[in-house]
mmCIF file of C-alpha atoms in Angstrom:
data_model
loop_
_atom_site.group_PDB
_atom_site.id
_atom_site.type_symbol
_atom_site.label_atom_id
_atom_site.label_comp_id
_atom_site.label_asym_id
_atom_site.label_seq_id
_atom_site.Cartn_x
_atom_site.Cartn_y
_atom_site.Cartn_z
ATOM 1 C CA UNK A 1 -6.661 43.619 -72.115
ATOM 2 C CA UNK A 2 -7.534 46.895 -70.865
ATOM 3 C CA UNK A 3 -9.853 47.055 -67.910
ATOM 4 C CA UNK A 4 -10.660 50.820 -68.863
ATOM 5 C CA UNK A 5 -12.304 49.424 -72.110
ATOM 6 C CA UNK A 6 -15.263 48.207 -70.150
ATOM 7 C CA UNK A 7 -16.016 50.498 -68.022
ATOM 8 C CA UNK A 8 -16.102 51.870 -64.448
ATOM 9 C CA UNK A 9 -18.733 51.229 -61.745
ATOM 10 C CA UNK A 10 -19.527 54.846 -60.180
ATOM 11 C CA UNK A 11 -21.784 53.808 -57.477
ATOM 12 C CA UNK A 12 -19.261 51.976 -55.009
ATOM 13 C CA UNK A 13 -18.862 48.317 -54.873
ATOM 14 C CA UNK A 14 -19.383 46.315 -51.864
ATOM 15 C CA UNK A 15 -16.354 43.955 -51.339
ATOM 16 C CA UNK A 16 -16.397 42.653 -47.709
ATOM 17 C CA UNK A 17 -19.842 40.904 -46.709
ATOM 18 C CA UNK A 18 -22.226 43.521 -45.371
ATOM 19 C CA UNK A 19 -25.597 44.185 -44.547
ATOM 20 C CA UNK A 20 -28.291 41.021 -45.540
ATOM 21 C CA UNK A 21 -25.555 38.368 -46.215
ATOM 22 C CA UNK A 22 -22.998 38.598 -43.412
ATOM 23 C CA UNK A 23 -22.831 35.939 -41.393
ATOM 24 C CA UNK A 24 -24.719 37.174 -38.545
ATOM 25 C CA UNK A 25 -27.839 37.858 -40.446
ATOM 26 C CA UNK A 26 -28.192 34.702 -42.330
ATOM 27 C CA UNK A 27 -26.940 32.618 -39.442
ATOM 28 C CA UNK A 28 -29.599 29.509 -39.246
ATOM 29 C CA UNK A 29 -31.614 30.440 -42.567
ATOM 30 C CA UNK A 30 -30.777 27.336 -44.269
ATOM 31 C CA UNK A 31 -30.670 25.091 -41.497
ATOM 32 C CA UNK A 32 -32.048 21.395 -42.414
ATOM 33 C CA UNK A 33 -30.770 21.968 -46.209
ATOM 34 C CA UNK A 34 -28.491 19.925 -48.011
ATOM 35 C CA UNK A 35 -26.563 21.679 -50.644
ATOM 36 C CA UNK A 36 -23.251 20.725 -52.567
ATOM 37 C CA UNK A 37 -20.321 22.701 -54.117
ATOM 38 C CA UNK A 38 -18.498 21.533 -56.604
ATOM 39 C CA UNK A 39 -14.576 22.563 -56.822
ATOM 40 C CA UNK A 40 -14.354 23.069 -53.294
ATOM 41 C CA UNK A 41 -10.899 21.661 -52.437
ATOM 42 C CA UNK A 42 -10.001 25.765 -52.188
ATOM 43 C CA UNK A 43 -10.546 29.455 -53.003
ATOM 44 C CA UNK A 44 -14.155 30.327 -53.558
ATOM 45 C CA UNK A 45 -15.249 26.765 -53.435
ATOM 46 C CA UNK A 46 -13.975 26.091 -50.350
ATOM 47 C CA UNK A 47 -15.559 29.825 -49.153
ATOM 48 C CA UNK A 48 -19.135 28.792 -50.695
ATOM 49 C CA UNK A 49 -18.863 25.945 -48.793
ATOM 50 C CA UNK A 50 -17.651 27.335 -45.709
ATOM 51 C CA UNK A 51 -20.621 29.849 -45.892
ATOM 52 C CA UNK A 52 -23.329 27.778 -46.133
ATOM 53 C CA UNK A 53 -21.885 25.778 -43.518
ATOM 54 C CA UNK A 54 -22.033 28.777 -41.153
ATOM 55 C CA UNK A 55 -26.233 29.718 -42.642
ATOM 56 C CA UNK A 56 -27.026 25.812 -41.155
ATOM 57 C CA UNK A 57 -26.455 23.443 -44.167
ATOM 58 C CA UNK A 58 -25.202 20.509 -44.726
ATOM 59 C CA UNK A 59 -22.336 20.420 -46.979
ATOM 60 C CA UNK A 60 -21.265 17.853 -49.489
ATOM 61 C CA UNK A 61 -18.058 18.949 -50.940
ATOM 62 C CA UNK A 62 -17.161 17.935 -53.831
ATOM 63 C CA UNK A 63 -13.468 17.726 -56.138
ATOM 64 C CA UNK A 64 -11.256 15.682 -57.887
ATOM 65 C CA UNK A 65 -9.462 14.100 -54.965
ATOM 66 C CA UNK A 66 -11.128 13.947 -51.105
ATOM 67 C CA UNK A 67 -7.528 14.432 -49.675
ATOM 68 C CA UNK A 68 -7.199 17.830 -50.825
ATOM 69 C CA UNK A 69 -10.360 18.702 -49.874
ATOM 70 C CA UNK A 70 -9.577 18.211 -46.053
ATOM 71 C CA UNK A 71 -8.907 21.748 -44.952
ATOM 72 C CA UNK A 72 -12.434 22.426 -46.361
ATOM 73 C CA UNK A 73 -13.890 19.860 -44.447
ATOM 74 C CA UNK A 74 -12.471 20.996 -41.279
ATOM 75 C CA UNK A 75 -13.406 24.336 -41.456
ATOM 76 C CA UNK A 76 -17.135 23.426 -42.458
ATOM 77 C CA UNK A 77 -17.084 20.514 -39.622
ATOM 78 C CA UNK A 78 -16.221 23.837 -36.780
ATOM 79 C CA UNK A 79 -19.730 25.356 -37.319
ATOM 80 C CA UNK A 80 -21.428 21.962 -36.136
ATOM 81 C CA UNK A 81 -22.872 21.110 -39.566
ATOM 82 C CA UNK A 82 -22.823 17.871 -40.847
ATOM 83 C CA UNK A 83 -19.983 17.866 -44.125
ATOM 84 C CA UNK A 84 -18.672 14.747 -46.222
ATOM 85 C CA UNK A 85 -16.205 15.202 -48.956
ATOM 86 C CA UNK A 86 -16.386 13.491 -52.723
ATOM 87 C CA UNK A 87 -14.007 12.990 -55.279
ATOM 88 C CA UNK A 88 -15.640 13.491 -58.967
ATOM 89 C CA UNK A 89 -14.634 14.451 -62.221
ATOM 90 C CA UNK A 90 -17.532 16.611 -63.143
ATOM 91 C CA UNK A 91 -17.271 16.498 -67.085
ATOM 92 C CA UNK A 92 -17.334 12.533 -66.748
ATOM 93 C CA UNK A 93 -21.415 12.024 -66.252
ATOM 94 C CA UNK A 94 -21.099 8.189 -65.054
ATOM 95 C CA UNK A 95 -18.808 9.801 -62.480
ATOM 96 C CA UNK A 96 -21.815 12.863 -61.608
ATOM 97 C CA UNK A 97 -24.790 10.215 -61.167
ATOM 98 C CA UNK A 98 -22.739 8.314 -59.359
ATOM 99 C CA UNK A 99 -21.779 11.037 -56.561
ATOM 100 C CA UNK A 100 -25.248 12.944 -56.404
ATOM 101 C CA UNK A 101 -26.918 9.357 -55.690
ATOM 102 C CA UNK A 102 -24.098 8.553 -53.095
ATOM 103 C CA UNK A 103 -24.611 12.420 -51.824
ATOM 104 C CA UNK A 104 -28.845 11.701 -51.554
ATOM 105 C CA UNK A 105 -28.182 8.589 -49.846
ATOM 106 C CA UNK A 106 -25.414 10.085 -47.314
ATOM 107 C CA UNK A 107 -27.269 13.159 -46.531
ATOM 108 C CA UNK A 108 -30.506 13.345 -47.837
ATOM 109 C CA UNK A 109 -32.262 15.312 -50.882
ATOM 110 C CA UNK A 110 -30.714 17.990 -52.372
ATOM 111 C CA UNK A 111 -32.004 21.771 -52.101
ATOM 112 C CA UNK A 112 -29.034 23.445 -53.296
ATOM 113 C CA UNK A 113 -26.508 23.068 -55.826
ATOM 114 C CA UNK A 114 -23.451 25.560 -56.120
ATOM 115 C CA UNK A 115 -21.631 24.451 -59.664
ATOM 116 C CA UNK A 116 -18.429 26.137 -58.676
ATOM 117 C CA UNK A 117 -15.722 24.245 -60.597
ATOM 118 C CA UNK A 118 -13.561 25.324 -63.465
ATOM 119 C CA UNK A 119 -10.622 25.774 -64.921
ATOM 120 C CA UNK A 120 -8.525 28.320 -67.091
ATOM 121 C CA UNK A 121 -5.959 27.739 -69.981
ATOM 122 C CA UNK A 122 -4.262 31.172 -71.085
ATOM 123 C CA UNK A 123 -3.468 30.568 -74.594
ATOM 124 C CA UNK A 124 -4.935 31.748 -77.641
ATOM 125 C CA UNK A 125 -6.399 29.275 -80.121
ATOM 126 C CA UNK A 126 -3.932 28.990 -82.818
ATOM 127 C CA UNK A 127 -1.600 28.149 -80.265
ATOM 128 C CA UNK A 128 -3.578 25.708 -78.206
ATOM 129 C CA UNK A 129 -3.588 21.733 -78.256
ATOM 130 C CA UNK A 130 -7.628 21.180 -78.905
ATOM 131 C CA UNK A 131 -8.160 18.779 -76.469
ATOM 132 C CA UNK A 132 -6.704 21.299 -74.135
ATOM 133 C CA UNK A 133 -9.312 24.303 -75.385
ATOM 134 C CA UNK A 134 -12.114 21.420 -75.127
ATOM 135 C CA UNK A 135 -11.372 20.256 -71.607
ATOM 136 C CA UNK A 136 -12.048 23.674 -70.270
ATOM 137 C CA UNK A 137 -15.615 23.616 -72.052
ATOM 138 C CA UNK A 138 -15.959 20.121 -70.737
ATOM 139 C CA UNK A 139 -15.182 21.250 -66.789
ATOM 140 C CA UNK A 140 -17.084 24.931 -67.349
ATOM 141 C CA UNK A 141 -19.837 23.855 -68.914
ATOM 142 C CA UNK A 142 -20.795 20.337 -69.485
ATOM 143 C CA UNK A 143 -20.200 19.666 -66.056
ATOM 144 C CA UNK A 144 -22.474 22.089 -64.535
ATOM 145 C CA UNK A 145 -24.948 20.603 -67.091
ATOM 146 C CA UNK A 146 -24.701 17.403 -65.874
ATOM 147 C CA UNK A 147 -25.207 18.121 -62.410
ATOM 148 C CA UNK A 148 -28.367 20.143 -63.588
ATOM 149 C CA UNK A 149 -29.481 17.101 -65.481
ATOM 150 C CA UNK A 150 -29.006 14.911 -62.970
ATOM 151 C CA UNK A 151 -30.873 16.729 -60.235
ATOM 152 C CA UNK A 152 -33.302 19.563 -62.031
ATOM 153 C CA UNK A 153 -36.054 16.367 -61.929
ATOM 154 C CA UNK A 154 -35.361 15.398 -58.609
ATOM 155 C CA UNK A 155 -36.220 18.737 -57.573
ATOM 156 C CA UNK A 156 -38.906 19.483 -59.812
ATOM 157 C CA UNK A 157 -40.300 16.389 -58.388
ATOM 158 C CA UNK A 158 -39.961 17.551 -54.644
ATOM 159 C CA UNK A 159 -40.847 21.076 -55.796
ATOM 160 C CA UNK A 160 -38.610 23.203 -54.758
ATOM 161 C CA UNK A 161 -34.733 23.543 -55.083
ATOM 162 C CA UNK A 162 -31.724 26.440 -55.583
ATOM 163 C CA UNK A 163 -29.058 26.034 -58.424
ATOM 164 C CA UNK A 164 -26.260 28.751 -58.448
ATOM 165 C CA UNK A 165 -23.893 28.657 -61.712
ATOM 166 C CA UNK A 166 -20.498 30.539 -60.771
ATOM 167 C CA UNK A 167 -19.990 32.566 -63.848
ATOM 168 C CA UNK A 168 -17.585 35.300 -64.255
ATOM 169 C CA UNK A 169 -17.367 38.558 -65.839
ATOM 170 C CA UNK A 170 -15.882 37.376 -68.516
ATOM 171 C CA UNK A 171 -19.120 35.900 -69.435
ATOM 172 C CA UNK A 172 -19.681 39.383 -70.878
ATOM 173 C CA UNK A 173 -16.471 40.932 -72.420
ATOM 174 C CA UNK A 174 -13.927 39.761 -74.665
ATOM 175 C CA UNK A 175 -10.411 38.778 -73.140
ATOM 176 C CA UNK A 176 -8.218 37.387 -75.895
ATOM 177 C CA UNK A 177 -6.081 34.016 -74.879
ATOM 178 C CA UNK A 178 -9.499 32.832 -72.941
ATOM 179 C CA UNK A 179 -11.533 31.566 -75.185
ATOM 180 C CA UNK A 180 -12.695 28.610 -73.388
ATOM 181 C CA UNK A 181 -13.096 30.166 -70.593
ATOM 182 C CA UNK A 182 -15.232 33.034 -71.474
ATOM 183 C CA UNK A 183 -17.041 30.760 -74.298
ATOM 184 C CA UNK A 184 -18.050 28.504 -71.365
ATOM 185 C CA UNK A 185 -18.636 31.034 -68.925
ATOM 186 C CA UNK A 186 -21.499 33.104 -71.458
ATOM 187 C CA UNK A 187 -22.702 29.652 -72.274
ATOM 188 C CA UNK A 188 -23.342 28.809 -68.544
ATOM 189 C CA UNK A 189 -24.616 32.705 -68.051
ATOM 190 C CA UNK A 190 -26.807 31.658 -71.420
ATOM 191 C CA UNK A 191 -27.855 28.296 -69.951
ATOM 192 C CA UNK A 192 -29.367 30.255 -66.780
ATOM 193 C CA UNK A 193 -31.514 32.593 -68.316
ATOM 194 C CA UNK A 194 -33.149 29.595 -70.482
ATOM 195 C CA UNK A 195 -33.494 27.153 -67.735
ATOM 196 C CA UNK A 196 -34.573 29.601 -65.384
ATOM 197 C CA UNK A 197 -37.601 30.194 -68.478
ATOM 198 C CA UNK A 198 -37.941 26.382 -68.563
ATOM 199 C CA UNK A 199 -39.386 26.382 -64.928
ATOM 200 C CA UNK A 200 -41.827 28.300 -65.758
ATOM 201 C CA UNK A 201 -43.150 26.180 -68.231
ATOM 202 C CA UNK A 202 -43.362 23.387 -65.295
ATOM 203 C CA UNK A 203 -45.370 25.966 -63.202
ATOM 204 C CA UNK A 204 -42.297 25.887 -60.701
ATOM 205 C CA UNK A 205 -40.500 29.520 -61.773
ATOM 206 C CA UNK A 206 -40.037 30.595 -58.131
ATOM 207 C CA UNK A 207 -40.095 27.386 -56.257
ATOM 208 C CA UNK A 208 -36.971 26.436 -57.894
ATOM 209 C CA UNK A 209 -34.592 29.416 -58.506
ATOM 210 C CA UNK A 210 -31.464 29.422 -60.718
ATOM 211 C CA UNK A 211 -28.475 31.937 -60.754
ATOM 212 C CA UNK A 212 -25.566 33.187 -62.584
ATOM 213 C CA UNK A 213 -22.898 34.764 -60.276
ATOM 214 C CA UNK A 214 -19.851 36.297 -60.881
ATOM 215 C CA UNK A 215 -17.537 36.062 -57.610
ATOM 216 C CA UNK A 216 -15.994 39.355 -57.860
ATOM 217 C CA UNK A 217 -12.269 40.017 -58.650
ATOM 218 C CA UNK A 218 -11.067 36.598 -56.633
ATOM 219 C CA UNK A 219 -6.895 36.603 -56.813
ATOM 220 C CA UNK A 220 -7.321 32.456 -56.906
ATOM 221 C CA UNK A 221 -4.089 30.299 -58.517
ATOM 222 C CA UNK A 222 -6.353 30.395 -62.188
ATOM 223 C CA UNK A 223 -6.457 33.640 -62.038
ATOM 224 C CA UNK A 224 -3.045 34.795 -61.474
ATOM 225 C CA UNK A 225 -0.997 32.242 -63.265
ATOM 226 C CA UNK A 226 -0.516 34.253 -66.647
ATOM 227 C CA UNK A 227 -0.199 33.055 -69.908
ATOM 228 C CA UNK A 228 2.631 30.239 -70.495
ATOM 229 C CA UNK A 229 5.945 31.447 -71.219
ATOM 230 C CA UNK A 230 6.396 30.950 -75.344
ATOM 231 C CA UNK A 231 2.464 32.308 -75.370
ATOM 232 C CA UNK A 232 4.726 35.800 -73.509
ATOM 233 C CA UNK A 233 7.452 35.313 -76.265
ATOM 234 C CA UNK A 234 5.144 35.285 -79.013
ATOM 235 C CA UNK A 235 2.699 38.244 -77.286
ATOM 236 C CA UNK A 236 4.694 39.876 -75.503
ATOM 237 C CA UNK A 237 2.935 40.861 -71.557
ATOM 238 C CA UNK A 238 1.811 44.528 -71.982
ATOM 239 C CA UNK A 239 1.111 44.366 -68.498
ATOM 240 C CA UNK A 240 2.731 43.368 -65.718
ATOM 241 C CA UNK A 241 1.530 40.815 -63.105
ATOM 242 C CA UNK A 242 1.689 43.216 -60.249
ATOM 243 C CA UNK A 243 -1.201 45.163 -62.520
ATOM 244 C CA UNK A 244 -3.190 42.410 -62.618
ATOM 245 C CA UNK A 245 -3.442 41.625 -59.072
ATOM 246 C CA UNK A 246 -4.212 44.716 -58.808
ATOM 247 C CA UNK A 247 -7.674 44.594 -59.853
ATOM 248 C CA UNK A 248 -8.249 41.150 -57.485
ATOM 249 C CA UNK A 249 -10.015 42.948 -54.754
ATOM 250 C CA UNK A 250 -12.687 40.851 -52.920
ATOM 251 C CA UNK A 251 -11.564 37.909 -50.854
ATOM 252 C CA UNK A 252 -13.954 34.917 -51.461
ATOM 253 C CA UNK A 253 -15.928 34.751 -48.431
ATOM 254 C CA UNK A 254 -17.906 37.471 -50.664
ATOM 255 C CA UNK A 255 -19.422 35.361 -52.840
ATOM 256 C CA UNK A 256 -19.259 32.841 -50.507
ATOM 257 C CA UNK A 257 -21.839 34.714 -48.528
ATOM 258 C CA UNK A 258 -23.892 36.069 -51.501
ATOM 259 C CA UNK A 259 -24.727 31.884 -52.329
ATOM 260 C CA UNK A 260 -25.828 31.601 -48.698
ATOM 261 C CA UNK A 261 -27.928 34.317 -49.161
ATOM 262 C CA UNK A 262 -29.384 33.272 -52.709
ATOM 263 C CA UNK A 263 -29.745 29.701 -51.217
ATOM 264 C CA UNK A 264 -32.362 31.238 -48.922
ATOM 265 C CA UNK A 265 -34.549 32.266 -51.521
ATOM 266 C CA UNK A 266 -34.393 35.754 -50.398
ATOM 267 C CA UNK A 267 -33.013 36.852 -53.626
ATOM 268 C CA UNK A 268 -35.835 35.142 -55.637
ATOM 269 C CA UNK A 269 -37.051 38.341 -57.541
ATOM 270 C CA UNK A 270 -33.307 37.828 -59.035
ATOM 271 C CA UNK A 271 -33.865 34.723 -60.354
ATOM 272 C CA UNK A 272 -32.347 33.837 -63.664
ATOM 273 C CA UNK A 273 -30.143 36.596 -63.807
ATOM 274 C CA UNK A 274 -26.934 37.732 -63.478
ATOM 275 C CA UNK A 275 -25.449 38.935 -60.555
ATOM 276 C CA UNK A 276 -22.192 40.731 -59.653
ATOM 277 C CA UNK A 277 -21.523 39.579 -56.031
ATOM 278 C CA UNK A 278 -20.103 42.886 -55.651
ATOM 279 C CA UNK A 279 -22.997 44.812 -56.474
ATOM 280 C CA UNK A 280 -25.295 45.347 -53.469
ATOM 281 C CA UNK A 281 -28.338 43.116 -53.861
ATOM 282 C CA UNK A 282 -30.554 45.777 -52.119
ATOM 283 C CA UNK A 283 -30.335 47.992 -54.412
ATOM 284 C CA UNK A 284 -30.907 44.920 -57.600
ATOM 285 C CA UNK A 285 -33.857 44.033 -55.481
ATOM 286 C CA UNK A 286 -35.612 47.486 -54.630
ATOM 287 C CA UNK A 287 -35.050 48.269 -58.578
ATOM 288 C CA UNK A 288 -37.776 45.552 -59.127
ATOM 289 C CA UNK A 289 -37.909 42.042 -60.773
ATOM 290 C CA UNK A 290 -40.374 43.507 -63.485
ATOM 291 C CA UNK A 291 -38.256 46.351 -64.312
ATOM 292 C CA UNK A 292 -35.077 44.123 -64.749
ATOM 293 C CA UNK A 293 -36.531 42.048 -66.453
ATOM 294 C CA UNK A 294 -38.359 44.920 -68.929
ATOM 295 C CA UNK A 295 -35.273 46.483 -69.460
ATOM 296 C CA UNK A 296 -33.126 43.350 -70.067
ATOM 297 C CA UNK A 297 -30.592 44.175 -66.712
ATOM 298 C CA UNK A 298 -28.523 41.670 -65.762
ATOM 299 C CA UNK A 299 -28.903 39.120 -68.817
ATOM 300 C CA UNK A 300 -26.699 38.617 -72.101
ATOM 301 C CA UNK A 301 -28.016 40.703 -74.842
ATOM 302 C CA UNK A 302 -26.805 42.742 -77.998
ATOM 303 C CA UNK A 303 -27.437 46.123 -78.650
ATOM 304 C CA UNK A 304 -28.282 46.800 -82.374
ATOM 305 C CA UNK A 305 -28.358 50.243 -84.153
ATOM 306 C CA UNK A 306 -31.234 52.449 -83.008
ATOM 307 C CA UNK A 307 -34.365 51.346 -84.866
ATOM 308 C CA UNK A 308 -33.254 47.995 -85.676
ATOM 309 C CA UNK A 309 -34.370 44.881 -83.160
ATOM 310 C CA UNK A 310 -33.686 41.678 -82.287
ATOM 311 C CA UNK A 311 -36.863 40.221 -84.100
ATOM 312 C CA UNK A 312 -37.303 36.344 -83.816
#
């Protein structure tokens, strides 16, 4: 892959917190809300959750096993918020009902919902076990899904809620040897526009407020394990890891602090999109939520030859 293939931003990217979602300015904003993150054992889950510890919210973490989720705990525990830790497998939907009721009956309803977990083979398709492709659709996709289906009426109901989808950029692009993970990453991106629509229809398109957000160039253990070793033989690396990390910039408290700040409805006007945490959302917002929308920013689309359109 060759980053220079898609592009580079020339307006600077923001990649410590600053201005509207530091932690000074959104400290209290979401006090008296209970919100959960799913795979929050470490790396950006554990930093979502550690953020919207520190903006006043309760915190119900959420992973495969509650002992490795401790650290996260702790650290959410230090900024006097209450914080309880699940296991859950969230592609196994018995498993999801099961931990949002126990979650609503530990803590109270739900306002916000980060779907944070995933996973990552690095293997390309001929050379993949199916059931290994599959699993990462099942963790990516289906189980944000079922956490959506599980609480989207619940919410509806109360009439109001925030859902956050962490997507990624590859959402967008092509990387070869990912094909589950960017399949289930533009589904998810896909899945937020329409849902996003869907309120609407229920009269409830700002009240409850859905997002798609890439974290930013994370450097978490997915992201810089590499492709298995006979995938290298066959392949060859054309780059070398030290290249790669490279392009990691942005520690996670970044997008850790851009779901406080979307949990606080400030961002509404960027509901249903997608958002680069390292874009500045000052600049998304002041362009207008009628203009992004007119001009198709910040959703999946495909551009067709001039004169031809995407007709229904």
């Amino acid at each position: 892959m060759d980053p220079n293939e898609f592009g580079t931003s020339t307006i600077p990217l923001q990649h410590v917190p600053y201005g509207p979602i530091t932690v000074e300015a959104l400290k209290g904003k979401n006090a008296g809300k209970i919100s959960v993150v799913t795979g929050a054992a470490q790396g950006i889950g554990a930093a979502i959750a550690e953020s919207l510890a520190k903006s006043g919210a309760a915190v119900a973490i959420v992973d495969l096993s509650i002992d490795k989720q401790k650290a996260t705990q702790q650290a959410c525990a230090s900024h006097g918020t209450k914080v309880k830790a699940y296991a859950c497998d969230v592609s196994d939907q018995e498993a999801v009902v099961k931990t949002l009721d126990g979650i609503e009956q530990d803590l109270g309803p739900i306002d916000i919902l980060v779907n944070n977990a995933g996973i990552l083979v690095q293997r390309p398709l001929i050379m993949s076990d199916f059931d290994s492709f599959w699993k990462q659709i099942e963790v990516n996709f289906k189980g944000p899904l079922l956490t959506i289906h599980t609480l989207l009426p619940r919410m509806r109901d109360r009439g109001h809620g925030c859902i956050i989808n962490i997507a990624s950029r590859s959402a967008t692009v092509d990387v070869p040897m990912t094909l589950g993970y960017v399949t289930s990453k533009a589904a998810l991106t896909r899945a937020t526009h329409t849902l996003q629509r869907e309120m609407a229809l229920e009269g409830l398109d700002s009240a409850i407020h859905l997002y798609a957000l890439h974290p930013g160039g994370v450097l978490t253990g997915m992201g810089a394990s590499g492709a298995p070793k006979d995938v290298q033989e066959k392949y060859g690396d054309p780059k070398d890891e030290e290249f790669f990390k490279s392009l990691f910039k942005d520690p996670p408290v970044l997008c850790g602090q851009t779901c406080a700040w979307l949990a606080t409805g400030e961002g509404q006007d960027l509901r249903g999109l997608y958002i680069d945490c390292r874009q500045d959302v000052t600049r998304l917002l002041e362009k207008g939520r009628e203009v992004l929308l007119q001009e198709k920013r910040n959703v999946l689309t495909v551009n067709f030859l001039d004169g031809y359109e995407n007709e229904p």
